[in-house]
Tab-separated table of C-alpha atoms in Angstrom:
chain	number	residue	atom	x	y	z
L	627	UNK	CA	92.129	99.803	109.974
L	628	UNK	CA	92.468	102.193	107.557
L	629	UNK	CA	95.924	103.249	107.439
L	630	UNK	CA	96.888	107.586	106.624
L	631	UNK	CA	100.544	108.074	105.837
L	632	UNK	CA	102.072	111.586	104.918
L	633	UNK	CA	105.481	110.307	104.576
L	634	UNK	CA	108.332	111.486	105.670
L	635	UNK	CA	109.445	115.420	104.450
L	636	UNK	CA	106.918	117.841	105.383
L	637	UNK	CA	103.185	118.295	107.105
L	638	UNK	CA	100.364	117.179	104.928
L	639	UNK	CA	97.324	119.291	106.571
L	640	UNK	CA	94.902	119.101	103.682
L	641	UNK	CA	95.351	116.055	103.896
L	642	UNK	CA	94.832	115.221	108.047
L	643	UNK	CA	91.968	118.041	107.856
L	644	UNK	CA	89.850	115.564	105.167
L	645	UNK	CA	90.054	112.295	106.717
L	646	UNK	CA	89.658	113.806	110.092
L	647	UNK	CA	86.282	115.657	108.828
L	648	UNK	CA	84.826	112.461	107.556
L	649	UNK	CA	86.233	110.108	110.138
L	650	UNK	CA	83.401	109.918	111.978
L	651	UNK	CA	81.016	108.310	108.510
L	652	UNK	CA	82.934	105.889	108.622
L	653	UNK	CA	81.456	103.453	110.825
L	654	UNK	CA	83.715	103.709	113.928
L	655	UNK	CA	86.471	101.396	112.384
L	656	UNK	CA	89.736	102.751	113.694
L	657	UNK	CA	91.939	105.434	111.760
L	658	UNK	CA	95.471	105.313	112.814
L	659	UNK	CA	96.868	108.348	110.995
L	660	UNK	CA	100.960	109.902	110.911
L	661	UNK	CA	100.444	113.631	111.427
L	662	UNK	CA	104.048	115.482	112.162
L	663	UNK	CA	104.941	119.149	111.949
L	664	UNK	CA	100.529	119.934	111.636
L	665	UNK	CA	99.562	123.073	112.942
L	666	UNK	CA	95.451	121.494	112.938
L	667	UNK	CA	94.242	120.241	115.648
L	668	UNK	CA	93.458	116.224	114.818
L	669	UNK	CA	90.423	115.584	116.187
L	670	UNK	CA	89.049	112.207	115.240
L	671	UNK	CA	91.666	109.993	114.907
L	672	UNK	CA	94.250	108.093	115.856
L	673	UNK	CA	98.204	109.717	115.316
L	674	UNK	CA	101.362	108.717	115.290
L	675	UNK	CA	104.914	109.989	114.622
L	676	UNK	CA	107.228	109.305	112.785
L	677	UNK	CA	107.600	105.794	112.718
L	678	UNK	CA	110.425	103.437	112.138
L	679	UNK	CA	110.509	101.009	109.223
L	680	UNK	CA	109.317	98.026	111.355
L	681	UNK	CA	106.327	99.945	112.747
L	682	UNK	CA	105.547	101.213	109.435
L	683	UNK	CA	105.154	97.432	108.389
L	684	UNK	CA	103.269	96.703	110.699
L	685	UNK	CA	100.278	99.571	110.765
L	686	UNK	CA	100.800	99.281	106.694
L	687	UNK	CA	100.023	94.980	106.922
L	688	UNK	CA	97.226	95.896	109.102
L	689	UNK	CA	95.792	97.807	107.689
L	690	UNK	CA	92.807	97.228	104.970
L	691	UNK	CA	92.449	100.076	103.405
L	692	UNK	CA	95.892	102.672	103.148
L	693	UNK	CA	94.959	106.893	102.069
L	694	UNK	CA	98.765	108.841	101.610
L	695	UNK	CA	100.540	111.778	99.382
L	696	UNK	CA	101.544	110.610	96.182
L	697	UNK	CA	104.802	109.561	96.838
L	698	UNK	CA	106.605	106.415	95.402
L	699	UNK	CA	107.283	104.762	98.490
L	700	UNK	CA	103.772	104.468	99.964
L	701	UNK	CA	102.485	103.558	96.010
L	702	UNK	CA	105.459	100.747	96.201
L	703	UNK	CA	104.621	99.539	99.408
L	704	UNK	CA	101.274	99.552	98.687
L	705	UNK	CA	101.137	97.747	94.755
L	706	UNK	CA	104.102	94.192	96.642
L	707	UNK	CA	101.434	93.917	98.956
L	708	UNK	CA	98.186	94.322	96.745
L	709	UNK	CA	96.769	96.912	99.475
L	710	UNK	CA	94.293	99.207	98.243
L	711	UNK	CA	95.032	102.529	98.508
L	712	UNK	CA	93.665	106.626	98.073
L	713	UNK	CA	96.049	108.990	96.580
L	714	UNK	CA	96.291	112.666	97.166
L	715	UNK	CA	98.800	114.689	95.529
L	716	UNK	CA	100.387	117.849	97.019
L	717	UNK	CA	100.693	120.591	95.961
L	718	UNK	CA	103.041	123.288	96.111
L	719	UNK	CA	101.277	126.734	95.354
L	720	UNK	CA	99.750	125.069	98.460
L	721	UNK	CA	103.153	124.685	100.310
L	722	UNK	CA	102.887	121.240	100.298
L	723	UNK	CA	105.898	120.394	98.071
L	724	UNK	CA	108.609	122.688	95.688
L	725	UNK	CA	106.555	121.276	92.789
L	726	UNK	CA	103.820	119.775	91.519
L	727	UNK	CA	104.866	116.329	90.112
L	728	UNK	CA	103.005	115.113	92.561
L	729	UNK	CA	100.212	115.250	90.460
L	730	UNK	CA	101.967	113.962	86.888
L	731	UNK	CA	102.614	111.027	89.061
L	732	UNK	CA	99.228	110.366	90.154
L	733	UNK	CA	97.774	110.830	87.355
L	734	UNK	CA	100.293	107.754	85.496
L	735	UNK	CA	99.716	105.303	88.157
L	736	UNK	CA	95.663	105.620	88.194
L	737	UNK	CA	96.192	105.595	84.181
L	738	UNK	CA	97.957	102.739	84.329
L	739	UNK	CA	95.223	100.481	87.415
L	740	UNK	CA	98.049	101.340	90.073
L	741	UNK	CA	96.296	103.484	92.451
L	742	UNK	CA	93.050	105.546	93.248
L	743	UNK	CA	93.636	108.999	93.019
L	744	UNK	CA	91.655	111.673	93.478
L	745	UNK	CA	92.758	115.133	92.605
L	746	UNK	CA	90.700	117.456	95.029
L	747	UNK	CA	89.703	116.911	99.142
L	748	UNK	CA	86.206	116.632	97.740
L	749	UNK	CA	87.163	113.484	95.802
L	750	UNK	CA	89.488	112.053	97.698
L	751	UNK	CA	85.887	111.762	101.206
L	752	UNK	CA	83.698	111.088	97.834
L	753	UNK	CA	86.299	108.099	97.157
L	754	UNK	CA	87.171	107.157	100.812
L	755	UNK	CA	83.110	106.069	101.494
L	756	UNK	CA	82.871	104.514	98.272
L	757	UNK	CA	86.363	101.989	99.605
L	758	UNK	CA	86.167	101.561	102.627
L	759	UNK	CA	81.903	100.366	102.237
L	760	UNK	CA	82.994	97.653	99.239
L	761	UNK	CA	84.078	94.142	101.149
L	762	UNK	CA	87.762	94.085	101.741
L	763	UNK	CA	89.874	94.295	98.583
L	764	UNK	CA	87.009	96.113	96.475
L	765	UNK	CA	89.599	98.245	95.024
L	766	UNK	CA	92.716	95.749	95.968
L	767	UNK	CA	95.740	97.419	93.893
L	768	UNK	CA	97.457	94.654	91.111
L	769	UNK	CA	100.125	93.321	92.933
L	770	UNK	CA	104.095	93.437	91.707
L	771	UNK	CA	107.088	91.663	91.938
L	772	UNK	CA	109.534	92.408	94.151
L	773	UNK	CA	112.649	93.521	92.370
L	774	UNK	CA	112.250	95.470	89.447
L	775	UNK	CA	112.000	95.243	85.809
L	776	UNK	CA	114.332	92.383	84.137
L	777	UNK	CA	115.230	94.486	81.868
L	778	UNK	CA	115.949	97.445	83.748
L	779	UNK	CA	118.027	94.790	86.273
L	780	UNK	CA	120.168	93.529	83.947
L	781	UNK	CA	120.703	96.960	81.631
L	782	UNK	CA	121.820	98.330	85.568
L	783	UNK	CA	124.267	94.898	86.066
L	784	UNK	CA	125.962	95.121	82.458
L	785	UNK	CA	126.782	98.486	83.159
L	786	UNK	CA	128.634	97.757	86.863
L	787	UNK	CA	130.292	94.720	86.287
L	788	UNK	CA	131.589	95.544	82.549
L	789	UNK	CA	133.970	97.270	84.136
L	790	UNK	CA	134.653	100.089	81.211
Y	1113	UNK	CA	133.583	94.665	92.168
Y	1114	UNK	CA	132.848	98.016	94.376
Y	1115	UNK	CA	129.496	99.051	94.375
Y	1116	UNK	CA	128.176	102.210	96.888
Y	1117	UNK	CA	124.781	103.047	96.179
Y	1118	UNK	CA	123.365	105.572	97.894
Y	1119	UNK	CA	119.343	107.405	98.579
Y	1120	UNK	CA	118.014	109.277	100.933
Y	1121	UNK	CA	114.446	108.174	103.118
Y	1122	UNK	CA	110.852	107.412	101.599
Y	1123	UNK	CA	110.649	106.818	97.772
Y	1124	UNK	CA	114.509	106.883	96.727
Y	1125	UNK	CA	115.665	104.588	98.969
Y	1126	UNK	CA	112.433	101.478	97.823
Y	1127	UNK	CA	113.158	102.116	94.553
Y	1128	UNK	CA	117.473	101.640	95.258
Y	1129	UNK	CA	115.896	98.317	96.975
Y	1130	UNK	CA	114.103	97.251	94.042
Y	1131	UNK	CA	117.336	97.195	91.746
Y	1132	UNK	CA	119.272	95.104	94.725
Y	1133	UNK	CA	119.766	91.843	92.068
Y	1134	UNK	CA	121.458	94.216	89.560
Y	1135	UNK	CA	124.386	95.045	92.352
Y	1136	UNK	CA	124.210	90.227	92.913
Y	1137	UNK	CA	128.113	89.362	93.561
Y	1138	UNK	CA	129.612	92.614	94.155
Y	1139	UNK	CA	131.217	93.775	97.422
Y	1140	UNK	CA	128.267	95.788	98.322
Y	1141	UNK	CA	127.747	99.230	100.811
Y	1142	UNK	CA	124.332	100.813	100.805
Y	1143	UNK	CA	124.404	104.824	102.049
Y	1144	UNK	CA	121.373	106.358	103.473
Y	1145	UNK	CA	119.801	109.131	105.124
Y	1146	UNK	CA	118.484	107.551	108.432
Y	1147	UNK	CA	120.435	105.007	110.619
Y	1148	UNK	CA	117.375	103.054	110.307
Y	1149	UNK	CA	117.401	101.587	107.822
Y	1150	UNK	CA	121.454	99.471	107.919
Y	1151	UNK	CA	118.499	96.252	109.721
Y	1152	UNK	CA	116.365	96.120	105.999
Y	1153	UNK	CA	120.270	95.973	104.345
Y	1154	UNK	CA	122.178	93.311	107.026
Y	1155	UNK	CA	124.555	91.701	105.281
Y	1156	UNK	CA	126.039	95.100	104.033
Y	1157	UNK	CA	127.881	97.521	105.396
Y	1158	UNK	CA	125.877	100.400	105.853
Y	1159	UNK	CA	126.316	104.555	106.335
Y	1160	UNK	CA	124.170	107.139	107.344
Y	1161	UNK	CA	124.592	110.398	106.168
Y	1162	UNK	CA	123.041	114.283	106.690
Y	1163	UNK	CA	119.839	114.637	104.885
Y	1164	UNK	CA	119.928	117.394	102.459
Y	1165	UNK	CA	117.895	119.160	99.819
Y	1166	UNK	CA	119.202	121.568	97.529
Y	1167	UNK	CA	117.266	124.370	99.191
Y	1168	UNK	CA	119.045	124.127	102.306
Y	1169	UNK	CA	122.657	125.378	101.566
Y	1170	UNK	CA	124.799	124.566	105.020
Y	1171	UNK	CA	123.433	120.631	104.905
Y	1172	UNK	CA	123.662	120.276	100.947
Y	1173	UNK	CA	127.906	120.602	102.316
Y	1174	UNK	CA	127.454	119.123	105.088
Y	1175	UNK	CA	125.867	115.794	102.642
Y	1176	UNK	CA	128.224	116.777	100.458
Y	1177	UNK	CA	131.671	116.043	102.882
Y	1178	UNK	CA	129.711	112.628	104.889
Y	1179	UNK	CA	129.131	111.473	101.243
Y	1180	UNK	CA	132.856	112.516	100.394
Y	1181	UNK	CA	134.394	110.467	102.687
Y	1182	UNK	CA	132.558	108.027	102.777
Y	1183	UNK	CA	133.644	107.376	99.039
Y	1184	UNK	CA	137.388	108.275	99.386
Y	1185	UNK	CA	137.771	106.063	101.975
Y	1186	UNK	CA	135.767	102.822	100.745
Y	1187	UNK	CA	137.450	103.059	96.572
Y	1188	UNK	CA	134.228	101.765	95.397
Y	1189	UNK	CA	134.397	100.696	91.135
Y	1190	UNK	CA	130.948	102.244	90.899
Y	1191	UNK	CA	128.459	104.347	92.813
Y	1192	UNK	CA	125.048	104.308	91.739
Y	1193	UNK	CA	121.964	105.868	92.635
Y	1194	UNK	CA	118.241	106.488	92.930
Y	1195	UNK	CA	118.504	110.845	94.561
Y	1196	UNK	CA	117.495	112.805	95.696
Y	1197	UNK	CA	120.105	114.989	96.743
Y	1198	UNK	CA	122.786	112.956	98.964
Y	1199	UNK	CA	123.054	110.461	95.914
Y	1200	UNK	CA	123.551	113.958	93.879
Y	1201	UNK	CA	126.235	114.259	96.554
Y	1202	UNK	CA	127.883	111.324	96.238
Y	1203	UNK	CA	127.909	110.520	91.924
Y	1204	UNK	CA	129.636	114.513	92.524
Y	1205	UNK	CA	132.131	113.029	95.075
Y	1206	UNK	CA	132.796	109.184	92.994
Y	1207	UNK	CA	132.925	110.779	89.761
Y	1208	UNK	CA	135.847	113.804	91.563
Y	1209	UNK	CA	137.357	110.591	92.580
Y	1210	UNK	CA	137.230	108.557	89.040
Y	1211	UNK	CA	135.200	106.468	89.625
Y	1212	UNK	CA	131.855	105.295	87.616
Y	1213	UNK	CA	128.434	106.839	88.640
Y	1214	UNK	CA	124.747	105.466	87.633
Y	1215	UNK	CA	121.837	107.917	88.157
Y	1216	UNK	CA	118.595	107.133	88.141
Y	1217	UNK	CA	115.660	109.019	88.376
Y	1218	UNK	CA	112.517	108.721	90.125
Y	1219	UNK	CA	109.753	106.747	88.495
Y	1220	UNK	CA	107.701	109.448	90.081
Y	1221	UNK	CA	109.263	112.044	87.829
Y	1222	UNK	CA	107.301	111.530	84.500
Y	1223	UNK	CA	106.952	114.523	82.634
Y	1224	UNK	CA	110.603	115.443	83.530
Y	1225	UNK	CA	114.499	114.341	84.563
Y	1226	UNK	CA	113.833	115.734	88.098
Y	1227	UNK	CA	116.592	118.812	88.957
Y	1228	UNK	CA	119.001	116.496	90.729
Y	1229	UNK	CA	118.705	114.321	87.355
Y	1230	UNK	CA	119.549	117.132	85.347
Y	1231	UNK	CA	122.702	117.956	87.178
Y	1232	UNK	CA	123.525	114.491	87.411
Y	1233	UNK	CA	123.139	114.242	83.402
Y	1234	UNK	CA	125.582	116.348	82.795
Y	1235	UNK	CA	128.568	114.194	83.763
Y	1236	UNK	CA	127.688	110.876	84.953
Y	1237	UNK	CA	128.097	107.938	83.244
Y	1238	UNK	CA	125.015	106.495	83.096
Y	1239	UNK	CA	121.971	108.057	83.859
Y	1240	UNK	CA	118.672	106.109	83.600
Y	1241	UNK	CA	114.716	107.304	83.623
Y	1242	UNK	CA	112.350	104.957	84.432
Y	1243	UNK	CA	109.659	106.381	81.502
Y	1244	UNK	CA	110.090	106.334	77.527
Y	1245	UNK	CA	108.982	109.166	77.199
Y	1246	UNK	CA	111.590	111.025	78.723
Y	1247	UNK	CA	114.235	108.911	76.979
Y	1248	UNK	CA	116.890	110.263	75.300
Y	1249	UNK	CA	120.166	109.780	73.376
Y	1250	UNK	CA	122.438	110.216	76.314
Y	1251	UNK	CA	119.418	108.952	79.127
Y	1252	UNK	CA	118.494	106.345	78.451
Y	1253	UNK	CA	114.927	103.638	79.329
Y	1254	UNK	CA	115.089	100.189	79.455
Y	1255	UNK	CA	112.461	99.342	82.104
Y	1256	UNK	CA	111.346	100.870	85.450
Y	1257	UNK	CA	111.885	99.660	89.719
Y	1258	UNK	CA	107.646	98.299	89.372
Y	1259	UNK	CA	107.169	94.445	87.728
């Protein structure tokens, strides 16, 4: 199963439309997409709306591949599970976000080797086809642990308990 | 030590939870924008407040009074947030009430601090960025929430 998630804040029809159009070429694999406030009519996907944390985790765990916006919540979830993740940054010029910070986030995450990134719909489709054709884990994200870096934790902790 | 940890739904909340070892041994209270999240922090007191962005002034005011009320009632020693606007409201409230404040800017902000982070950096007791290139003498870098 491929899970498509757009976070919690705003619709992302450019992503949904691209996946919807390519879905028939995914060899019948089930594709579940989180869609809300959308003005695009989905034809080929199984859709779900806002999800509770438990529901979200159920779909996320079940998926062998996740496609998403460049939101850190999704990226961190994928990294803690070493789940293959393909992201498409939201663009301010398309009204998808208030600014273009997702482009910089995505570039950085790609440079660090954490996730696969597509910067437009064509790249999204070609990378999705490649990733979905690969064996499970062919584009696995590296696994991270469940907490922040020791240095950040100890710095924050030191300040909290400093009583200054 | 009493700590209130605030973050709105999404990546902000996920990042806040990854800082949990920093709060161990404190009396910890979480504040977020989704009532559902109480389940994720069982054992700690949890409050849900109105979500808001800096683009919606009315909701922002509602969020401010929600958060202000919690901080005045709970009297924490420290308020910490990973953003976004409700977290900024929390730090402003804490500042008014004379509490220590910590802003941890989201790891999503690679090229510059978030707008809320820039505002927080004018008054917060401590401000962290998660990227070394954004550190200054006032904005600290000590690692990030990945690892």
